[in-house]
PDB file of C-alpha atoms in Angstrom:
ATOM      1  CA  UNK A  27     -24.028 109.883  12.498  1.00 42.00           C
ATOM      2  CA  UNK A  28     -22.097 109.971  15.777  1.00 58.00           C
ATOM      3  CA  UNK A  29     -22.124 107.073  18.367  1.00 63.00           C
ATOM      4  CA  UNK A  30     -24.648 109.159  20.612  1.00 72.00           C
ATOM      5  CA  UNK A  31     -27.108 109.509  17.869  1.00 80.00           C
ATOM      6  CA  UNK A  32     -27.917 105.749  18.366  1.00 84.00           C
ATOM      7  CA  UNK A  33     -29.388 106.414  21.808  1.00 89.00           C
ATOM      8  CA  UNK A  34     -32.194 108.054  23.239  1.00 91.00           C
ATOM      9  CA  UNK A  35     -31.675 111.478  24.778  1.00 90.00           C
ATOM     10  CA  UNK A  36     -33.196 110.142  28.080  1.00 91.00           C
ATOM     11  CA  UNK A  37     -30.673 108.842  30.945  1.00 94.00           C
ATOM     12  CA  UNK A  38     -31.562 106.405  33.537  1.00 94.00           C
ATOM     13  CA  UNK A  39     -30.122 104.240  36.144  1.00 96.00           C
ATOM     14  CA  UNK A  40     -29.867 100.435  35.725  1.00 96.00           C
ATOM     15  CA  UNK A  41     -28.358  97.418  37.519  1.00 96.00           C
ATOM     16  CA  UNK A  42     -26.284  95.163  35.273  1.00 96.00           C
ATOM     17  CA  UNK A  43     -24.349  91.794  35.724  1.00 95.00           C
ATOM     18  CA  UNK A  44     -21.296  91.704  33.158  1.00 94.00           C
ATOM     19  CA  UNK A  45     -20.426  88.368  31.326  1.00 89.00           C
ATOM     20  CA  UNK A  46     -17.013  86.812  31.131  1.00 81.00           C
ATOM     21  CA  UNK A  47     -16.846  87.606  27.570  1.00 75.00           C
ATOM     22  CA  UNK A  48     -14.048  89.645  26.050  1.00 70.00           C
ATOM     23  CA  UNK A  49     -14.789  93.159  25.096  1.00 76.00           C
ATOM     24  CA  UNK A  50     -15.067  93.753  21.112  1.00 75.00           C
ATOM     25  CA  UNK A  51     -15.172  96.687  19.146  1.00 76.00           C
ATOM     26  CA  UNK A  52     -17.921  97.630  16.889  1.00 72.00           C
ATOM     27  CA  UNK A  53     -17.623 100.717  14.691  1.00 72.00           C
ATOM     28  CA  UNK A  54     -17.002 103.918  16.817  1.00 78.00           C
ATOM     29  CA  UNK A  55     -17.746 102.219  20.107  1.00 82.00           C
ATOM     30  CA  UNK A  56     -16.467  99.202  22.357  1.00 88.00           C
ATOM     31  CA  UNK A  57     -19.220  96.884  24.154  1.00 88.00           C
ATOM     32  CA  UNK A  58     -19.251  94.786  27.157  1.00 91.00           C
ATOM     33  CA  UNK A  59     -21.764  91.960  27.144  1.00 92.00           C
ATOM     34  CA  UNK A  60     -24.429  91.491  30.141  1.00 94.00           C
ATOM     35  CA  UNK A  61     -25.712  88.309  31.449  1.00 92.00           C
ATOM     36  CA  UNK A  62     -28.638  90.124  32.788  1.00 94.00           C
ATOM     37  CA  UNK A  63     -29.802  93.653  33.893  1.00 95.00           C
ATOM     38  CA  UNK A  64     -32.645  95.291  35.887  1.00 95.00           C
ATOM     39  CA  UNK A  65     -34.233  98.132  34.152  1.00 94.00           C
ATOM     40  CA  UNK A  66     -37.351 100.069  35.495  1.00 93.00           C
ATOM     41  CA  UNK A  67     -37.511  97.540  38.168  1.00 92.00           C
ATOM     42  CA  UNK A  68     -37.745  94.555  35.883  1.00 94.00           C
ATOM     43  CA  UNK A  69     -35.124  91.767  35.686  1.00 95.00           C
ATOM     44  CA  UNK A  70     -34.021  90.985  32.114  1.00 94.00           C
ATOM     45  CA  UNK A  71     -32.181  87.577  31.555  1.00 88.00           C
ATOM     46  CA  UNK A  72     -33.430  86.035  28.285  1.00 79.00           C
ATOM     47  CA  UNK A  73     -31.234  87.832  25.802  1.00 76.00           C
ATOM     48  CA  UNK A  74     -27.673  89.138  25.914  1.00 79.00           C
ATOM     49  CA  UNK A  75     -27.437  92.890  26.582  1.00 89.00           C
ATOM     50  CA  UNK A  76     -24.449  95.226  26.167  1.00 92.00           C
ATOM     51  CA  UNK A  77     -22.842  98.442  27.437  1.00 94.00           C
ATOM     52  CA  UNK A  78     -21.391 100.749  24.933  1.00 91.00           C
ATOM     53  CA  UNK A  79     -18.821 103.419  25.297  1.00 89.00           C
ATOM     54  CA  UNK A  80     -16.228 105.137  22.742  1.00 85.00           C
ATOM     55  CA  UNK A  81     -13.732 102.942  21.175  1.00 78.00           C
ATOM     56  CA  UNK A  82     -10.774 104.933  22.200  1.00 78.00           C
ATOM     57  CA  UNK A  83     -11.410 104.578  25.841  1.00 81.00           C
ATOM     58  CA  UNK A  84     -10.283 101.261  28.027  1.00 84.00           C
ATOM     59  CA  UNK A  85     -12.822  98.830  29.392  1.00 85.00           C
ATOM     60  CA  UNK A  86     -13.872  99.990  32.998  1.00 90.00           C
ATOM     61  CA  UNK A  87     -15.659  96.575  33.549  1.00 91.00           C
ATOM     62  CA  UNK A  88     -14.570  93.399  35.146  1.00 91.00           C
ATOM     63  CA  UNK A  89     -16.376  90.042  34.394  1.00 90.00           C
ATOM     64  CA  UNK A  90     -19.192  88.569  36.489  1.00 92.00           C
ATOM     65  CA  UNK A  91     -19.429  91.859  38.331  1.00 94.00           C
ATOM     66  CA  UNK A  92     -22.538  93.890  39.593  1.00 95.00           C
ATOM     67  CA  UNK A  93     -22.597  97.514  38.475  1.00 96.00           C
ATOM     68  CA  UNK A  94     -25.040 100.312  39.107  1.00 96.00           C
ATOM     69  CA  UNK A  95     -24.719 102.656  35.961  1.00 96.00           C
ATOM     70  CA  UNK A  96     -26.190 105.764  34.356  1.00 96.00           C
ATOM     71  CA  UNK A  97     -26.852 105.144  30.723  1.00 96.00           C
ATOM     72  CA  UNK A  98     -28.871 106.134  27.695  1.00 95.00           C
ATOM     73  CA  UNK A  99     -30.933 103.143  26.202  1.00 94.00           C
ATOM     74  CA  UNK A 100     -30.572 102.406  22.503  1.00 92.00           C
ATOM     75  CA  UNK A 101     -33.086 103.686  20.076  1.00 90.00           C
ATOM     76  CA  UNK A 102     -34.280 100.553  18.977  1.00 88.00           C
ATOM     77  CA  UNK A 103     -32.475  97.702  20.448  1.00 87.00           C
ATOM     78  CA  UNK A 104     -33.557  96.338  23.942  1.00 88.00           C
ATOM     79  CA  UNK A 105     -30.799  95.740  26.362  1.00 91.00           C
ATOM     80  CA  UNK A 106     -28.335  97.818  24.535  1.00 93.00           C
ATOM     81  CA  UNK A 107     -27.206 101.057  26.600  1.00 95.00           C
ATOM     82  CA  UNK A 108     -24.611 103.837  26.133  1.00 94.00           C
ATOM     83  CA  UNK A 109     -22.476 104.326  29.224  1.00 94.00           C
ATOM     84  CA  UNK A 110     -22.783 107.758  30.959  1.00 94.00           C
ATOM     85  CA  UNK A 111     -21.270 106.930  34.383  1.00 95.00           C
ATOM     86  CA  UNK A 112     -20.415 103.901  36.733  1.00 95.00           C
ATOM     87  CA  UNK A 113     -22.489 104.944  39.760  1.00 95.00           C
ATOM     88  CA  UNK A 114     -21.174 101.901  41.896  1.00 93.00           C
ATOM     89  CA  UNK A 115     -19.192  98.813  41.489  1.00 89.00           C
ATOM     90  CA  UNK A 116     -20.018  95.452  43.167  1.00 85.00           C
ATOM     91  CA  UNK A 117     -23.546  96.858  43.909  1.00 86.00           C
ATOM     92  CA  UNK A 118     -26.059  94.966  46.001  1.00 87.00           C
ATOM     93  CA  UNK A 119     -29.117  93.030  44.112  1.00 92.00           C
ATOM     94  CA  UNK A 120     -30.214  89.667  45.249  1.00 93.00           C
ATOM     95  CA  UNK A 121     -31.808  88.909  41.892  1.00 94.00           C
ATOM     96  CA  UNK A 122     -28.674  89.724  39.873  1.00 95.00           C
ATOM     97  CA  UNK A 123     -26.416  87.610  42.317  1.00 94.00           C
ATOM     98  CA  UNK A 124     -28.601  84.563  42.027  1.00 94.00           C
ATOM     99  CA  UNK A 125     -28.142  84.814  38.065  1.00 93.00           C
ATOM    100  CA  UNK A 126     -24.397  85.452  38.732  1.00 93.00           C
ATOM    101  CA  UNK A 127     -24.118  82.161  40.867  1.00 94.00           C
ATOM    102  CA  UNK A 128     -26.111  80.291  38.242  1.00 93.00           C
ATOM    103  CA  UNK A 129     -23.907  81.805  35.141  1.00 90.00           C
ATOM    104  CA  UNK A 130     -20.564  80.949  37.086  1.00 91.00           C
ATOM    105  CA  UNK A 131     -21.652  77.531  37.990  1.00 91.00           C
ATOM    106  CA  UNK A 132     -22.593  76.784  34.076  1.00 89.00           C
ATOM    107  CA  UNK A 133     -19.295  78.465  33.243  1.00 87.00           C
ATOM    108  CA  UNK A 134     -17.332  75.950  35.731  1.00 89.00           C
ATOM    109  CA  UNK A 135     -19.038  73.204  34.300  1.00 90.00           C
ATOM    110  CA  UNK A 136     -18.326  74.122  30.829  1.00 88.00           C
ATOM    111  CA  UNK A 137     -14.794  74.576  31.730  1.00 87.00           C
ATOM    112  CA  UNK A 138     -14.728  70.963  33.169  1.00 88.00           C
ATOM    113  CA  UNK A 139     -16.348  69.437  30.131  1.00 88.00           C
ATOM    114  CA  UNK A 140     -13.818  71.269  27.912  1.00 86.00           C
ATOM    115  CA  UNK A 141     -10.787  69.807  30.160  1.00 84.00           C
ATOM    116  CA  UNK A 142     -12.239  66.391  30.339  1.00 82.00           C
ATOM    117  CA  UNK A 143     -12.548  66.466  26.404  1.00 79.00           C
ATOM    118  CA  UNK A 144      -8.993  67.624  26.155  1.00 80.00           C
ATOM    119  CA  UNK A 145      -7.931  64.846  28.417  1.00 72.00           C
ATOM    120  CA  UNK A 146      -9.713  62.214  26.479  1.00 67.00           C
ATOM    121  CA  UNK A 147      -8.053  63.390  23.361  1.00 68.00           C
ATOM    122  CA  UNK A 148      -4.560  63.544  24.786  1.00 74.00           C
ATOM    123  CA  UNK A 149      -2.415  60.891  23.396  1.00 77.00           C
ATOM    124  CA  UNK A 150      -1.308  58.605  26.079  1.00 85.00           C
ATOM    125  CA  UNK A 151       1.832  56.348  26.096  1.00 90.00           C
ATOM    126  CA  UNK A 152       1.482  52.636  26.059  1.00 88.00           C
ATOM    127  CA  UNK A 153       5.112  52.040  27.133  1.00 90.00           C
ATOM    128  CA  UNK A 154       8.369  53.575  28.032  1.00 93.00           C
ATOM    129  CA  UNK A 155      11.986  53.073  26.783  1.00 94.00           C
ATOM    130  CA  UNK A 156      15.247  54.417  28.118  1.00 94.00           C
ATOM    131  CA  UNK A 157      19.079  53.955  27.548  1.00 92.00           C
ATOM    132  CA  UNK A 158      21.913  56.117  28.996  1.00 92.00           C
ATOM    133  CA  UNK A 159      22.713  58.889  28.047  1.00 92.00           C
ATOM    134  CA  UNK A 160      19.241  59.489  26.564  1.00 94.00           C
ATOM    135  CA  UNK A 161      16.152  60.569  28.183  1.00 94.00           C
ATOM    136  CA  UNK A 162      13.173  58.517  28.722  1.00 96.00           C
ATOM    137  CA  UNK A 163      11.093  57.985  25.370  1.00 96.00           C
ATOM    138  CA  UNK A 164       7.457  57.429  25.418  1.00 94.00           C
ATOM    139  CA  UNK A 165       5.809  54.999  23.063  1.00 93.00           C
ATOM    140  CA  UNK A 166       2.650  56.083  21.310  1.00 90.00           C
ATOM    141  CA  UNK A 167       0.982  53.456  19.352  1.00 82.00           C
ATOM    142  CA  UNK A 168      -1.037  54.127  16.038  1.00 72.00           C
ATOM    143  CA  UNK A 169      -4.657  54.006  16.611  1.00 61.00           C
ATOM    144  CA  UNK A 170      -5.336  52.485  13.207  1.00 59.00           C
ATOM    145  CA  UNK A 171      -2.550  50.114  13.076  1.00 56.00           C
ATOM    146  CA  UNK A 172      -1.930  47.993  15.981  1.00 57.00           C
ATOM    147  CA  UNK A 173       1.698  47.287  16.665  1.00 58.00           C
ATOM    148  CA  UNK A 174       2.847  50.448  14.900  1.00 72.00           C
ATOM    149  CA  UNK A 175       3.585  53.559  16.440  1.00 86.00           C
ATOM    150  CA  UNK A 176       6.601  55.837  17.389  1.00 92.00           C
ATOM    151  CA  UNK A 177       9.080  56.416  20.537  1.00 95.00           C
ATOM    152  CA  UNK A 178       9.308  60.322  21.239  1.00 95.00           C
ATOM    153  CA  UNK A 179      11.206  62.381  23.862  1.00 96.00           C
ATOM    154  CA  UNK A 180      12.594  65.951  24.001  1.00 96.00           C
ATOM    155  CA  UNK A 181      16.441  66.104  24.046  1.00 94.00           C
ATOM    156  CA  UNK A 182      18.825  68.832  24.393  1.00 93.00           C
ATOM    157  CA  UNK A 183      20.898  69.347  21.324  1.00 92.00           C
ATOM    158  CA  UNK A 184      23.634  71.910  21.878  1.00 92.00           C
ATOM    159  CA  UNK A 185      21.563  73.885  24.467  1.00 91.00           C
ATOM    160  CA  UNK A 186      17.960  73.780  22.518  1.00 92.00           C
ATOM    161  CA  UNK A 187      15.203  71.498  22.972  1.00 95.00           C
ATOM    162  CA  UNK A 188      14.789  69.098  20.084  1.00 96.00           C
ATOM    163  CA  UNK A 189      11.893  66.490  19.724  1.00 96.00           C
ATOM    164  CA  UNK A 190      13.468  62.991  18.653  1.00 97.00           C
ATOM    165  CA  UNK A 191      11.165  60.340  17.146  1.00 96.00           C
ATOM    166  CA  UNK A 192      12.252  56.829  16.908  1.00 95.00           C
ATOM    167  CA  UNK A 193      10.008  54.258  15.211  1.00 93.00           C
ATOM    168  CA  UNK A 194       8.223  51.234  16.491  1.00 89.00           C
ATOM    169  CA  UNK A 195       8.135  47.996  14.491  1.00 78.00           C
ATOM    170  CA  UNK A 196       6.449  44.942  14.678  1.00 76.00           C
ATOM    171  CA  UNK A 197       4.877  45.735  18.349  1.00 76.00           C
ATOM    172  CA  UNK A 198       8.501  45.760  19.835  1.00 83.00           C
ATOM    173  CA  UNK A 199       8.929  48.004  23.080  1.00 86.00           C
ATOM    174  CA  UNK A 200      12.389  48.896  21.977  1.00 89.00           C
ATOM    175  CA  UNK A 201      13.387  51.036  18.928  1.00 93.00           C
ATOM    176  CA  UNK A 202      14.941  49.279  15.955  1.00 93.00           C
ATOM    177  CA  UNK A 203      18.834  48.684  16.141  1.00 94.00           C
ATOM    178  CA  UNK A 204      19.515  51.125  13.265  1.00 95.00           C
ATOM    179  CA  UNK A 205      17.444  53.899  14.511  1.00 95.00           C
ATOM    180  CA  UNK A 206      19.222  53.550  17.715  1.00 95.00           C
ATOM    181  CA  UNK A 207      22.407  53.359  15.832  1.00 95.00           C
ATOM    182  CA  UNK A 208      21.661  56.592  13.968  1.00 96.00           C
ATOM    183  CA  UNK A 209      20.822  58.184  17.148  1.00 96.00           C
ATOM    184  CA  UNK A 210      24.096  57.437  18.921  1.00 95.00           C
ATOM    185  CA  UNK A 211      25.920  58.731  15.840  1.00 95.00           C
ATOM    186  CA  UNK A 212      24.122  62.060  15.894  1.00 95.00           C
ATOM    187  CA  UNK A 213      24.954  62.619  19.859  1.00 92.00           C
ATOM    188  CA  UNK A 214      28.366  61.645  19.199  1.00 93.00           C
ATOM    189  CA  UNK A 215      28.980  64.768  17.064  1.00 95.00           C
ATOM    190  CA  UNK A 216      26.285  67.006  17.208  1.00 95.00           C
ATOM    191  CA  UNK A 217      28.039  70.344  16.109  1.00 95.00           C
ATOM    192  CA  UNK A 218      29.194  68.506  13.060  1.00 96.00           C
ATOM    193  CA  UNK A 219      25.737  67.197  12.048  1.00 96.00           C
ATOM    194  CA  UNK A 220      24.081  70.367  12.564  1.00 96.00           C
ATOM    195  CA  UNK A 221      26.469  72.091  10.507  1.00 96.00           C
ATOM    196  CA  UNK A 222      25.870  69.890   7.581  1.00 97.00           C
ATOM    197  CA  UNK A 223      22.331  69.851   8.013  1.00 97.00           C
ATOM    198  CA  UNK A 224      22.034  73.684   7.923  1.00 97.00           C
ATOM    199  CA  UNK A 225      24.700  73.639   5.052  1.00 96.00           C
ATOM    200  CA  UNK A 226      22.106  71.424   2.814  1.00 97.00           C
ATOM    201  CA  UNK A 227      19.195  73.384   3.737  1.00 97.00           C
ATOM    202  CA  UNK A 228      20.845  76.725   2.843  1.00 97.00           C
ATOM    203  CA  UNK A 229      22.395  75.083  -0.501  1.00 96.00           C
ATOM    204  CA  UNK A 230      19.061  74.078  -1.868  1.00 96.00           C
ATOM    205  CA  UNK A 231      16.573  76.754  -0.362  1.00 96.00           C
ATOM    206  CA  UNK A 232      18.707  79.909  -0.365  1.00 96.00           C
ATOM    207  CA  UNK A 233      17.476  81.200  -3.582  1.00 95.00           C
ATOM    208  CA  UNK A 234      13.993  80.278  -2.772  1.00 95.00           C
ATOM    209  CA  UNK A 235      14.155  82.182   0.545  1.00 95.00           C
ATOM    210  CA  UNK A 236      15.382  85.323  -1.479  1.00 93.00           C
ATOM    211  CA  UNK A 237      12.349  84.925  -3.613  1.00 92.00           C
ATOM    212  CA  UNK A 238      10.277  85.116  -0.495  1.00 90.00           C
ATOM    213  CA  UNK A 239      11.914  88.124   0.852  1.00 88.00           C
ATOM    214  CA  UNK A 240      10.224  91.641   0.624  1.00 84.00           C
ATOM    215  CA  UNK A 241      11.944  94.103  -1.519  1.00 82.00           C
ATOM    216  CA  UNK A 242      11.702  96.967   0.878  1.00 79.00           C
ATOM    217  CA  UNK A 243      11.270  97.441   4.535  1.00 74.00           C
ATOM    218  CA  UNK A 244       8.436  99.399   6.444  1.00 77.00           C
ATOM    219  CA  UNK A 245      10.564 102.604   5.687  1.00 77.00           C
ATOM    220  CA  UNK A 246      10.721 101.870   1.853  1.00 79.00           C
ATOM    221  CA  UNK A 247      14.497 101.065   2.189  1.00 86.00           C
ATOM    222  CA  UNK A 248      15.718  98.231  -0.199  1.00 87.00           C
ATOM    223  CA  UNK A 249      16.362  95.071   1.564  1.00 85.00           C
ATOM    224  CA  UNK A 250      19.656  93.394   0.600  1.00 91.00           C
ATOM    225  CA  UNK A 251      19.668  89.853  -0.585  1.00 90.00           C
ATOM    226  CA  UNK A 252      19.562  87.237   2.179  1.00 92.00           C
ATOM    227  CA  UNK A 253      22.891  85.845   2.955  1.00 95.00           C
ATOM    228  CA  UNK A 254      24.024  82.129   3.608  1.00 95.00           C
ATOM    229  CA  UNK A 255      25.281  83.320   6.994  1.00 95.00           C
ATOM    230  CA  UNK A 256      21.812  85.049   7.807  1.00 95.00           C
ATOM    231  CA  UNK A 257      19.993  81.848   6.493  1.00 96.00           C
ATOM    232  CA  UNK A 258      22.029  79.511   8.853  1.00 95.00           C
ATOM    233  CA  UNK A 259      21.648  81.913  11.894  1.00 95.00           C
ATOM    234  CA  UNK A 260      17.782  82.091  11.574  1.00 95.00           C
ATOM    235  CA  UNK A 261      16.726  78.435  11.344  1.00 96.00           C
ATOM    236  CA  UNK A 262      16.737  76.225  14.326  1.00 96.00           C
ATOM    237  CA  UNK A 263      16.667  72.547  14.621  1.00 97.00           C
ATOM    238  CA  UNK A 264      13.321  71.338  16.144  1.00 96.00           C
ATOM    239  CA  UNK A 265      12.965  67.715  15.341  1.00 97.00           C
ATOM    240  CA  UNK A 266      14.923  64.395  14.140  1.00 97.00           C
ATOM    241  CA  UNK A 267      12.854  61.560  13.318  1.00 96.00           C
ATOM    242  CA  UNK A 268      15.166  58.313  12.852  1.00 96.00           C
ATOM    243  CA  UNK A 269      14.149  55.660  10.314  1.00 95.00           C
ATOM    244  CA  UNK A 270      14.309  52.028  10.875  1.00 93.00           C
ATOM    245  CA  UNK A 271      16.753  51.541   7.874  1.00 94.00           C
ATOM    246  CA  UNK A 272      19.379  54.062   9.324  1.00 95.00           C
ATOM    247  CA  UNK A 273      18.115  57.040   7.710  1.00 96.00           C
ATOM    248  CA  UNK A 274      16.694  60.223   9.378  1.00 97.00           C
ATOM    249  CA  UNK A 275      15.079  63.423   8.686  1.00 97.00           C
ATOM    250  CA  UNK A 276      15.652  66.902  10.175  1.00 97.00           C
ATOM    251  CA  UNK A 277      12.925  69.520  10.751  1.00 97.00           C
ATOM    252  CA  UNK A 278      13.945  73.260  11.265  1.00 97.00           C
ATOM    253  CA  UNK A 279      11.945  76.363  12.434  1.00 95.00           C
ATOM    254  CA  UNK A 280      12.232  78.530   9.161  1.00 95.00           C
ATOM    255  CA  UNK A 281      12.770  81.857  11.257  1.00 93.00           C
ATOM    256  CA  UNK A 282      10.128  83.377   9.197  1.00 92.00           C
ATOM    257  CA  UNK A 283      11.959  82.749   5.884  1.00 94.00           C
ATOM    258  CA  UNK A 284       9.153  80.928   4.597  1.00 93.00           C
ATOM    259  CA  UNK A 285       6.078  82.311   6.461  1.00 90.00           C
ATOM    260  CA  UNK A 286       6.336  79.698   9.258  1.00 91.00           C
ATOM    261  CA  UNK A 287       6.730  76.536   6.884  1.00 94.00           C
ATOM    262  CA  UNK A 288       8.918  73.837   8.251  1.00 95.00           C
ATOM    263  CA  UNK A 289      12.266  73.207   6.474  1.00 97.00           C
ATOM    264  CA  UNK A 290      12.948  69.477   6.248  1.00 97.00           C
ATOM    265  CA  UNK A 291      16.477  67.757   5.281  1.00 97.00           C
ATOM    266  CA  UNK A 292      16.640  64.281   4.656  1.00 97.00           C
ATOM    267  CA  UNK A 293      19.752  62.022   5.196  1.00 97.00           C
ATOM    268  CA  UNK A 294      20.238  58.574   3.639  1.00 96.00           C
ATOM    269  CA  UNK A 295      20.991  55.437   5.762  1.00 95.00           C
ATOM    270  CA  UNK A 296      24.721  55.757   4.210  1.00 95.00           C
ATOM    271  CA  UNK A 297      24.807  59.233   5.902  1.00 94.00           C
ATOM    272  CA  UNK A 298      24.887  61.062   2.821  1.00 95.00           C
ATOM    273  CA  UNK A 299      22.685  64.209   2.449  1.00 96.00           C
ATOM    274  CA  UNK A 300      19.293  63.840   0.640  1.00 95.00           C
ATOM    275  CA  UNK A 301      16.914  66.574  -0.532  1.00 95.00           C
ATOM    276  CA  UNK A 302      15.877  69.721   1.560  1.00 96.00           C
ATOM    277  CA  UNK A 303      12.351  71.092   1.291  1.00 96.00           C
ATOM    278  CA  UNK A 304       9.861  73.296   2.948  1.00 94.00           C
ATOM    279  CA  UNK A 305       6.548  71.867   4.094  1.00 88.00           C
ATOM    280  CA  UNK A 306       3.655  72.519   6.577  1.00 71.00           C
TER     281      UNK A 306
END
């Protein structure tokens, strides 16, 4: 059955008001949803109508716009039409213009409500800390444990942005001394630390990354095993979390080696490298 077989043979003119919904594809056709339409002189706005056209064609409709169309009604579904021709865009219709004003006002109110909800859920810092040459850190307290939380800031690390997290202990408005000492140590020799962290991740996870590799590419050609150089090139440092005892953990973007999982490398308080793993 073709798309046209779903619609009556008769053609008629209607006036429509499009909605601000994305166009979707349904079988052999695409459809644009209607907030209201006028058919045979009667205004319909209780249900959601739609205009259909073949799926290989782009959408000719803009949101919240009035059109005069030539269409074929659906065999069974009221408010569903097959587009034959757009006769006029931004046509005049007082009744549909009233509906459009109401729908746009409702949409604006919903948008404002969503933004207000996001704002209420957005974390708000309770204090700030800064020490040269570091940027300003914002303190976010744990809602469930008063006096506990973390200081966070974005820092430049060899030209890339990295999120740095320092702990809060016992309600203090400054990070613990050992965490600060770790941060200063990392900043003093960033190239050396980045090389060590990547080397540890590669040492522990290279074979696992090879297991995650596809055997062939899209053309059916065999993909050679991942090399250590490729592993190190693809991962990127994203986060450093310092501990109050002087240790820290580093989080890496996996470069799609593990389908988007985070690569974590732990470092002990004495500076020795701990385990590496994938998470998230």
